[in-house]
Amino acid sequence: MKCDVAIIGGGPAGSTVGSLLRKYNPKLDVVILERDKFPRDHVGESQLPAICEVLDEMGVWDKVEAANFPIKIGATYRWGRTLDLWDFEFLAGEDFIERERPGKYTGQRKGLAFQVDRSIYDKILLNHAKTLGCDVREGTKVTKVAREGDRITHLDIEGQGEPVEARYYVDCSGESGLIRRTLEVECDYPTKLRNIAIWDYYQDAEWAVKIGDDGTRIQVMSLGWGWIWFIQITATRTSVGLVVPAEYYKQSGKTTEQIYLDALSEEPRIAGLLKNARREGQLHTTRDWSFIAERLVGENWFLAGDSCGFADPILSAGMTLAHTAGRRVAYAILELDRNQQDARWIKEQYDTWHRRQIGHHIRFADYWYSANGIFSDVKEYCSEIAASVGLKLTAEEAFRWLSTGGFTSEVPGRARALTYSLGGVKFITQLFSGDKVSWEVSKYNRFRVDTAGSTRKRYASMQNGRIDPITCLVRDDRVLPLEGVFLVVYESLQRESDGEKLVNRCLAVLHHRGIQNAQASYLAILEVLEAMILDGWVKPEVVLGRPTLRMETPEEMRTMHPNRDNTVVN
């Protein structure tokens, strides 16, 4: 059997690749080979808002919404040095507007996410890929990946005499990593964490909090020696899991069943929520070791999803990495077929970008664990995180770098680090370290752009099925993306250096472009300016007699605050 693209695995990554390939080029012959018969359970039920952008582009958001999954507003944590609860919210609960469901991907729903039952969710996605014209073959096990050098020649299928031949092959086989293992791609394990995850499902557990009828927050409760997740995935079904260091589990001498049940009984909040629930009784376990494949692309193959790497689930990043990787692989294949861009550049863009994404999630997860007592010195560990991206900083310098958004160039055009805004990163750092975190931008009132010694390079901007090269400035491993709010601030700095006038000019530009929320625009501008100061693209000064810019302190940010629910089970 011959086709254009053969995808091994029908999970979120595989369905994303197949759906976007067929959406933008319906002439492509795309085959998805899935070992299991759907539906089937799978861990990883908590999503992030970035996924919904991909679902909408795939044309499947409405179908997912119609399944009536709980709407994820954010997360409630007991973590770090405090025993108190605190919330991280995509949208402040009091601002959530209840709408009749199924709703539309518009307004506030663009900033929220789902909490999904994977047995239902994955089937929706795979069926959608089928409706778009993908040849979906469930119960089809790939037994061999045949190769010649770095090129895959065909796939052997269990019980099928004829092999599958394709122009491109995509490994979405999860931790099996069929193509990765065949091509002998090495993996890097850049963390000291070696955890295992143990989980089961419960019927009729109490919702931790209800925001409207369907809004809620996942619960992440630290035990000191591990942590528990509590995720409502349907109106009646809840995923409850324990993440614990493998070494602690071995030394405990307990069975997985014992350590799991002991953890649930030890955490009073979780125990209360499960008091009247019925456990399904099928305990699952998996090794939870973060890793990154040393390369994600070859002559005619790509890795996507967990075959690329894995990051600890504390940040709910798994499905986000799967969907975003699947999207970028689809775009790469579409662009390679057009033969209008340099093929090596297209592949390098995916490999570099996604490996960095996984690495940043791993390192930021490590930082969370350091705040929970797993690593002894938070500031010292910050220097290790900085070193992982090529920066040689002292412990104090690294702490400042992370606390002011050390990963801000990760998402082109936005001053964000992983899921969090720059302000969110500051809040988390202050909470974990106990040290006051300030904003550099608040200390000055004149700002001058400094690009001396930088070079112009290209990075891939993806829209509407096309990859376009966008200019960025690079200097000493620091990247200034000339896109989005970064470009607005950069161009405004060419004409204005006074702080107040600079911000007003940027606000006017964003308003002219249709961005009406002045408060959100102001925050975005100052976060970008903060990031540019930190990375040396802006030289700040103080002019006597002129007011400095003022930025709200992290604890005053409404999306990150002490828990104030009145309806939760304590």
Coordinates of C-alpha atoms in Angstrom, one line a residue, residues 72-412:
K72 CA -10.9 24.5 32.9
I73 CA -10.6 28.0 34.4
G74 CA -7.2 27.2 36.0
A75 CA -5.7 25.3 38.9
T76 CA -5.7 25.3 42.7
Y77 CA -2.3 24.5 44.3
R78 CA -1.0 23.6 47.7
W79 CA 2.7 23.8 46.9
G80 CA 6.0 25.3 48.0
R81 CA 6.7 26.8 51.4
T82 CA 3.1 27.5 52.3
L83 CA 0.3 25.2 53.4
D84 CA -2.2 27.6 52.1
L85 CA -4.1 27.1 48.9
W86 CA -3.5 29.5 46.0
D87 CA -5.0 29.7 42.5
F88 CA -3.6 30.2 39.0
E89 CA -6.5 31.2 36.7
F90 CA -6.6 31.7 33.0
L91 CA -9.6 33.9 33.8
A92 CA -10.6 35.2 37.2
G93 CA -13.5 33.1 38.4
E94 CA -15.7 36.1 39.1
D95 CA -15.2 37.3 35.5
F96 CA -16.4 34.0 34.1
I97 CA -19.6 34.5 32.2
E98 CA -21.9 31.4 32.1
R99 CA -23.1 30.6 28.6
E100 CA -25.4 28.0 27.3
R101 CA -23.5 25.0 26.0
P102 CA -22.4 23.9 23.5
G103 CA -20.8 27.3 23.2
K104 CA -18.6 28.9 20.5
Y105 CA -14.9 29.5 20.3
T106 CA -15.1 33.2 20.8
G107 CA -14.7 35.8 23.6
Q108 CA -13.5 34.4 26.9
R109 CA -13.6 30.8 25.7
K110 CA -10.5 31.6 23.7
G111 CA -8.5 32.0 26.9
L112 CA -9.9 28.8 28.6
A113 CA -9.3 25.1 28.2
F114 CA -11.0 21.7 28.7
Q115 CA -10.5 18.9 31.2
V116 CA -11.2 15.8 29.1
D117 CA -11.9 12.1 29.3
R118 CA -9.3 10.8 26.9
S119 CA -11.3 7.8 25.9
I120 CA -13.9 10.2 24.5
Y121 CA -11.6 13.0 23.4
D122 CA -9.1 10.9 21.4
K123 CA -12.0 9.2 19.6
I124 CA -13.5 12.5 18.7
L125 CA -10.2 13.7 17.2
L126 CA -9.5 10.4 15.3
N127 CA -13.0 10.3 13.9
H128 CA -12.6 14.0 12.8
A129 CA -9.4 13.1 10.9
K130 CA -11.4 10.3 9.2
T131 CA -14.2 12.7 8.1
L132 CA -11.5 15.0 6.5
G133 CA -10.4 12.0 4.4
C134 CA -7.6 10.3 6.4
D135 CA -7.5 6.6 6.0
V136 CA -7.8 5.6 9.6
R137 CA -6.9 2.0 10.5
E138 CA -7.6 1.0 14.1
G139 CA -6.4 -2.3 15.5
T140 CA -3.4 -2.0 13.1
K141 CA 0.0 -2.8 14.7
V142 CA 3.2 -1.7 13.0
T143 CA 5.7 -4.6 13.7
K144 CA 8.7 -3.2 11.8
V145 CA 10.1 0.1 10.6
A146 CA 12.4 -0.7 7.6
R147 CA 15.2 1.7 6.9
E148 CA 18.1 2.4 4.6
G149 CA 20.5 4.7 6.4
D150 CA 18.5 7.7 7.6
R151 CA 15.6 7.0 5.2
I152 CA 12.6 4.8 6.0
T153 CA 11.6 2.5 3.2
H154 CA 8.4 0.9 4.5
L155 CA 6.4 -0.3 7.5
D156 CA 5.4 -3.9 8.1
I157 CA 2.0 -4.4 9.5
E158 CA 0.9 -7.4 11.7
G159 CA -1.2 -9.8 9.8
Q160 CA -0.8 -7.9 6.5
G161 CA 1.3 -9.3 3.7
E162 CA 1.9 -6.0 1.9
P163 CA 4.0 -3.3 3.6
V164 CA 3.0 0.4 3.8
E165 CA 5.2 2.8 1.7
A166 CA 5.0 6.5 2.0
R167 CA 6.8 9.7 1.0
Y168 CA 6.8 10.8 4.7
Y169 CA 6.5 9.0 7.9
V170 CA 5.4 10.5 11.3
D171 CA 6.1 8.8 14.6
C172 CA 3.2 9.5 16.9
S173 CA 3.5 6.2 18.7
G174 CA 4.0 7.7 22.1
E175 CA 6.6 6.2 24.5
S176 CA 6.9 3.3 22.1
G177 CA 8.8 5.6 19.8
L178 CA 8.9 3.1 16.9
I179 CA 10.7 5.3 14.4
R180 CA 12.9 6.9 17.1
R181 CA 14.1 3.5 18.3
T182 CA 14.6 2.1 14.8
L183 CA 16.7 5.1 13.7
E184 CA 18.6 4.8 17.0
V185 CA 17.9 8.4 18.0
E186 CA 19.5 9.0 21.4
C187 CA 17.6 10.7 24.2
D188 CA 18.8 13.2 26.8
Y189 CA 17.5 13.1 30.4
P190 CA 18.3 16.6 31.6
T191 CA 16.8 16.3 35.1
K192 CA 17.5 14.7 38.4
L193 CA 13.8 13.8 38.7
R194 CA 12.8 10.2 38.4
N195 CA 9.1 9.9 39.2
I196 CA 6.4 7.3 38.7
A197 CA 2.7 8.1 38.2
I198 CA -0.1 6.0 39.7
W199 CA -3.7 6.8 39.0
D200 CA -7.3 5.6 38.9
Y201 CA -10.7 7.0 38.1
Y202 CA -13.6 7.8 40.4
Q203 CA -17.4 8.1 39.8
D204 CA -19.4 10.8 41.6
A205 CA -16.6 12.5 43.4
E206 CA -17.4 16.0 44.7
W207 CA -16.3 18.8 42.4
A208 CA -13.6 20.8 44.1
V209 CA -15.2 24.0 42.9
K210 CA -17.9 24.9 40.5
I211 CA -17.7 28.2 38.6
G212 CA -21.0 28.5 37.0
D213 CA -22.3 25.1 35.9
D214 CA -19.3 23.7 34.1
G215 CA -16.3 25.8 35.0
T216 CA -13.7 24.4 37.5
R217 CA -10.1 24.2 38.4
I218 CA -7.9 21.1 38.7
Q219 CA -6.4 20.4 42.1
V220 CA -2.6 19.9 42.7
M221 CA -1.8 19.1 46.3
S222 CA 1.7 18.6 47.5
L223 CA 2.4 15.9 50.1
G224 CA 6.1 16.8 50.6
W225 CA 7.1 13.4 49.3
G226 CA 4.9 13.5 46.2
W227 CA 1.8 15.3 44.9
I228 CA -1.7 14.4 43.9
W229 CA -3.8 15.5 40.9
F230 CA -7.6 15.7 41.0
I231 CA -9.2 16.4 37.6
Q232 CA -12.9 16.3 36.8
I233 CA -13.1 14.9 33.3
T234 CA -16.9 14.5 32.8
A235 CA -19.9 15.5 34.9
T236 CA -19.4 12.4 37.0
R237 CA -15.9 11.0 36.3
T238 CA -12.7 12.2 38.0
S239 CA -9.1 11.3 37.3
V240 CA -7.1 11.1 40.6
G241 CA -3.4 10.4 40.4
L242 CA -0.2 10.4 42.5
V243 CA 3.2 11.4 41.3
V244 CA 6.0 10.1 43.6
P245 CA 9.8 9.8 43.2
A246 CA 10.7 6.3 42.1
E247 CA 13.4 6.1 44.9
Y248 CA 10.8 7.0 47.6
Y249 CA 8.4 4.4 46.3
K250 CA 11.1 1.7 46.4
Q251 CA 12.2 2.6 49.9
S252 CA 8.7 2.7 51.2
G253 CA 8.3 -1.1 50.7
K254 CA 4.7 -0.6 49.8
T255 CA 2.7 -1.8 46.8
T256 CA 1.5 0.8 44.3
E257 CA -2.0 0.2 45.7
Q258 CA -0.9 0.9 49.2
I259 CA 1.1 4.0 48.5
Y260 CA -1.7 5.4 46.3
L261 CA -4.4 4.9 48.9
D262 CA -2.2 6.1 51.7
A263 CA -1.6 9.3 49.8
L264 CA -5.2 10.0 49.2
S265 CA -6.1 9.5 52.8
E266 CA -3.2 11.7 53.9
E267 CA -4.4 14.7 51.9
P268 CA -7.6 15.9 53.7
R269 CA -8.8 18.0 50.8
I270 CA -8.7 15.1 48.4
A271 CA -10.0 12.7 51.0
G272 CA -13.0 14.9 51.5
L273 CA -13.8 15.2 47.8
L274 CA -13.7 11.4 47.5
K275 CA -15.7 10.6 50.6
N276 CA -18.8 9.6 48.7
A277 CA -17.2 8.6 45.4
R278 CA -17.0 5.1 43.8
R279 CA -13.5 4.0 42.6
E280 CA -13.4 2.3 39.2
G281 CA -10.7 0.0 40.6
Q282 CA -8.3 -0.3 37.6
L283 CA -5.0 1.1 38.9
H284 CA -2.6 2.4 36.3
T285 CA 1.1 3.1 36.6
T286 CA 3.7 4.5 34.3
R287 CA 7.3 5.7 34.5
D288 CA 7.3 9.5 34.6
W289 CA 10.9 10.3 33.4
S290 CA 11.4 13.5 31.5
F291 CA 13.5 13.3 28.3
I292 CA 14.2 14.9 25.0
A293 CA 15.0 13.1 21.8
E294 CA 18.3 14.4 20.4
R295 CA 16.7 15.0 17.0
L296 CA 13.1 15.1 15.8
V297 CA 13.4 14.9 12.0
G298 CA 15.3 12.9 9.4
E299 CA 15.5 12.4 5.7
N300 CA 11.8 11.5 5.3
W301 CA 10.5 11.2 8.8
F302 CA 9.3 13.2 11.8
L303 CA 8.7 12.6 15.5
A304 CA 5.7 14.1 17.2
G305 CA 4.0 13.7 20.6
D306 CA 5.6 11.7 23.4
S307 CA 8.0 10.0 20.9
C308 CA 9.8 13.4 20.9
G309 CA 10.1 13.7 24.6
F310 CA 8.2 14.0 27.8
A311 CA 7.9 16.7 30.5
D312 CA 6.7 16.1 34.1
P313 CA 2.9 16.6 34.3
I314 CA 3.1 19.3 37.0
L315 CA 2.5 22.0 34.3
S316 CA -0.2 20.0 32.4
A317 CA 2.0 20.4 29.3
G318 CA 1.7 16.9 27.7
M319 CA -1.2 17.4 25.3
T320 CA -0.1 20.9 24.5
L321 CA 3.3 19.6 23.4
A322 CA 1.5 16.8 21.4
H323 CA -0.9 19.1 19.6
T324 CA 1.6 21.9 18.8
A325 CA 4.2 19.4 17.6
G326 CA 1.6 17.7 15.4
R327 CA 0.7 21.1 13.9
R328 CA 4.2 22.1 13.2
V329 CA 4.9 18.7 11.5
A330 CA 1.9 19.1 9.3
Y331 CA 3.0 22.6 8.3
A332 CA 6.5 21.3 7.6
I333 CA 5.3 18.6 5.3
L334 CA 2.9 21.0 3.5
E335 CA 5.8 23.4 2.9
L336 CA 8.2 20.7 1.8
D337 CA 5.8 19.7 -0.8
R338 CA 5.5 23.2 -2.1
N339 CA 9.3 23.3 -2.6
Q340 CA 9.4 27.1 -2.1
Q341 CA 11.5 27.2 1.0
D342 CA 14.8 25.7 1.9
A343 CA 14.1 22.1 3.1
R344 CA 16.9 22.1 5.6
W345 CA 15.7 25.3 7.2
I346 CA 12.1 24.0 7.5
K347 CA 13.3 20.9 9.3
E348 CA 15.7 22.7 11.5
Q349 CA 13.0 25.1 12.6
Y350 CA 10.8 22.3 13.8
D351 CA 13.6 20.4 15.4
T352 CA 15.1 23.4 17.2
W353 CA 11.7 25.0 18.3
H354 CA 10.1 21.8 19.6
R355 CA 13.2 20.5 21.4
R356 CA 13.5 23.8 23.1
Q357 CA 9.8 23.7 24.1
I358 CA 10.2 20.3 25.8
G359 CA 13.4 21.4 27.5
H360 CA 11.9 24.5 28.9
H361 CA 8.9 22.6 30.3
I362 CA 11.3 20.1 31.9
R363 CA 13.4 22.9 33.5
F364 CA 10.5 24.9 34.7
A365 CA 9.0 21.8 36.2
D366 CA 12.3 21.2 37.9
Y367 CA 12.0 24.7 39.3
W368 CA 8.6 23.9 40.8
Y369 CA 10.1 20.8 42.4
S370 CA 13.0 22.8 43.8
A371 CA 10.4 25.0 45.5
N372 CA 8.8 21.9 47.0
G373 CA 12.0 20.9 48.8
I374 CA 13.2 18.3 46.2
F375 CA 16.3 20.4 45.5
S376 CA 18.0 22.1 48.4
D377 CA 18.7 25.6 47.1
V378 CA 16.3 27.4 44.8
K379 CA 18.7 30.0 43.7
E380 CA 21.5 27.6 43.0
Y381 CA 19.1 25.5 40.9
C382 CA 18.2 28.6 38.9
S383 CA 21.8 28.7 37.6
E384 CA 21.4 25.2 36.4
I385 CA 18.3 26.1 34.6
A386 CA 20.0 29.1 33.0
A387 CA 23.0 26.9 32.0
S388 CA 20.6 24.5 30.2
V389 CA 19.9 27.3 27.6
G390 CA 23.5 28.4 27.3
L391 CA 23.7 31.2 29.9
K392 CA 26.5 31.3 32.3
L393 CA 25.1 33.2 35.3
T394 CA 25.7 33.3 39.0
A395 CA 23.0 32.0 41.3
E396 CA 21.8 35.6 42.0
E397 CA 21.9 36.5 38.3
A398 CA 20.1 33.3 37.3
F399 CA 17.4 33.9 40.0
R400 CA 16.8 37.4 38.6
W401 CA 16.8 36.1 35.1
L402 CA 14.2 33.4 35.8
S403 CA 12.1 35.7 38.1
T404 CA 11.8 38.2 35.3
G405 CA 10.9 35.8 32.6
G406 CA 14.0 33.9 31.3
F407 CA 12.0 32.1 28.7
T408 CA 10.2 35.1 27.2
S409 CA 11.5 34.6 23.6
E410 CA 10.0 31.2 23.5
V411 CA 6.6 32.3 22.0
P412 CA 7.3 34.7 19.1

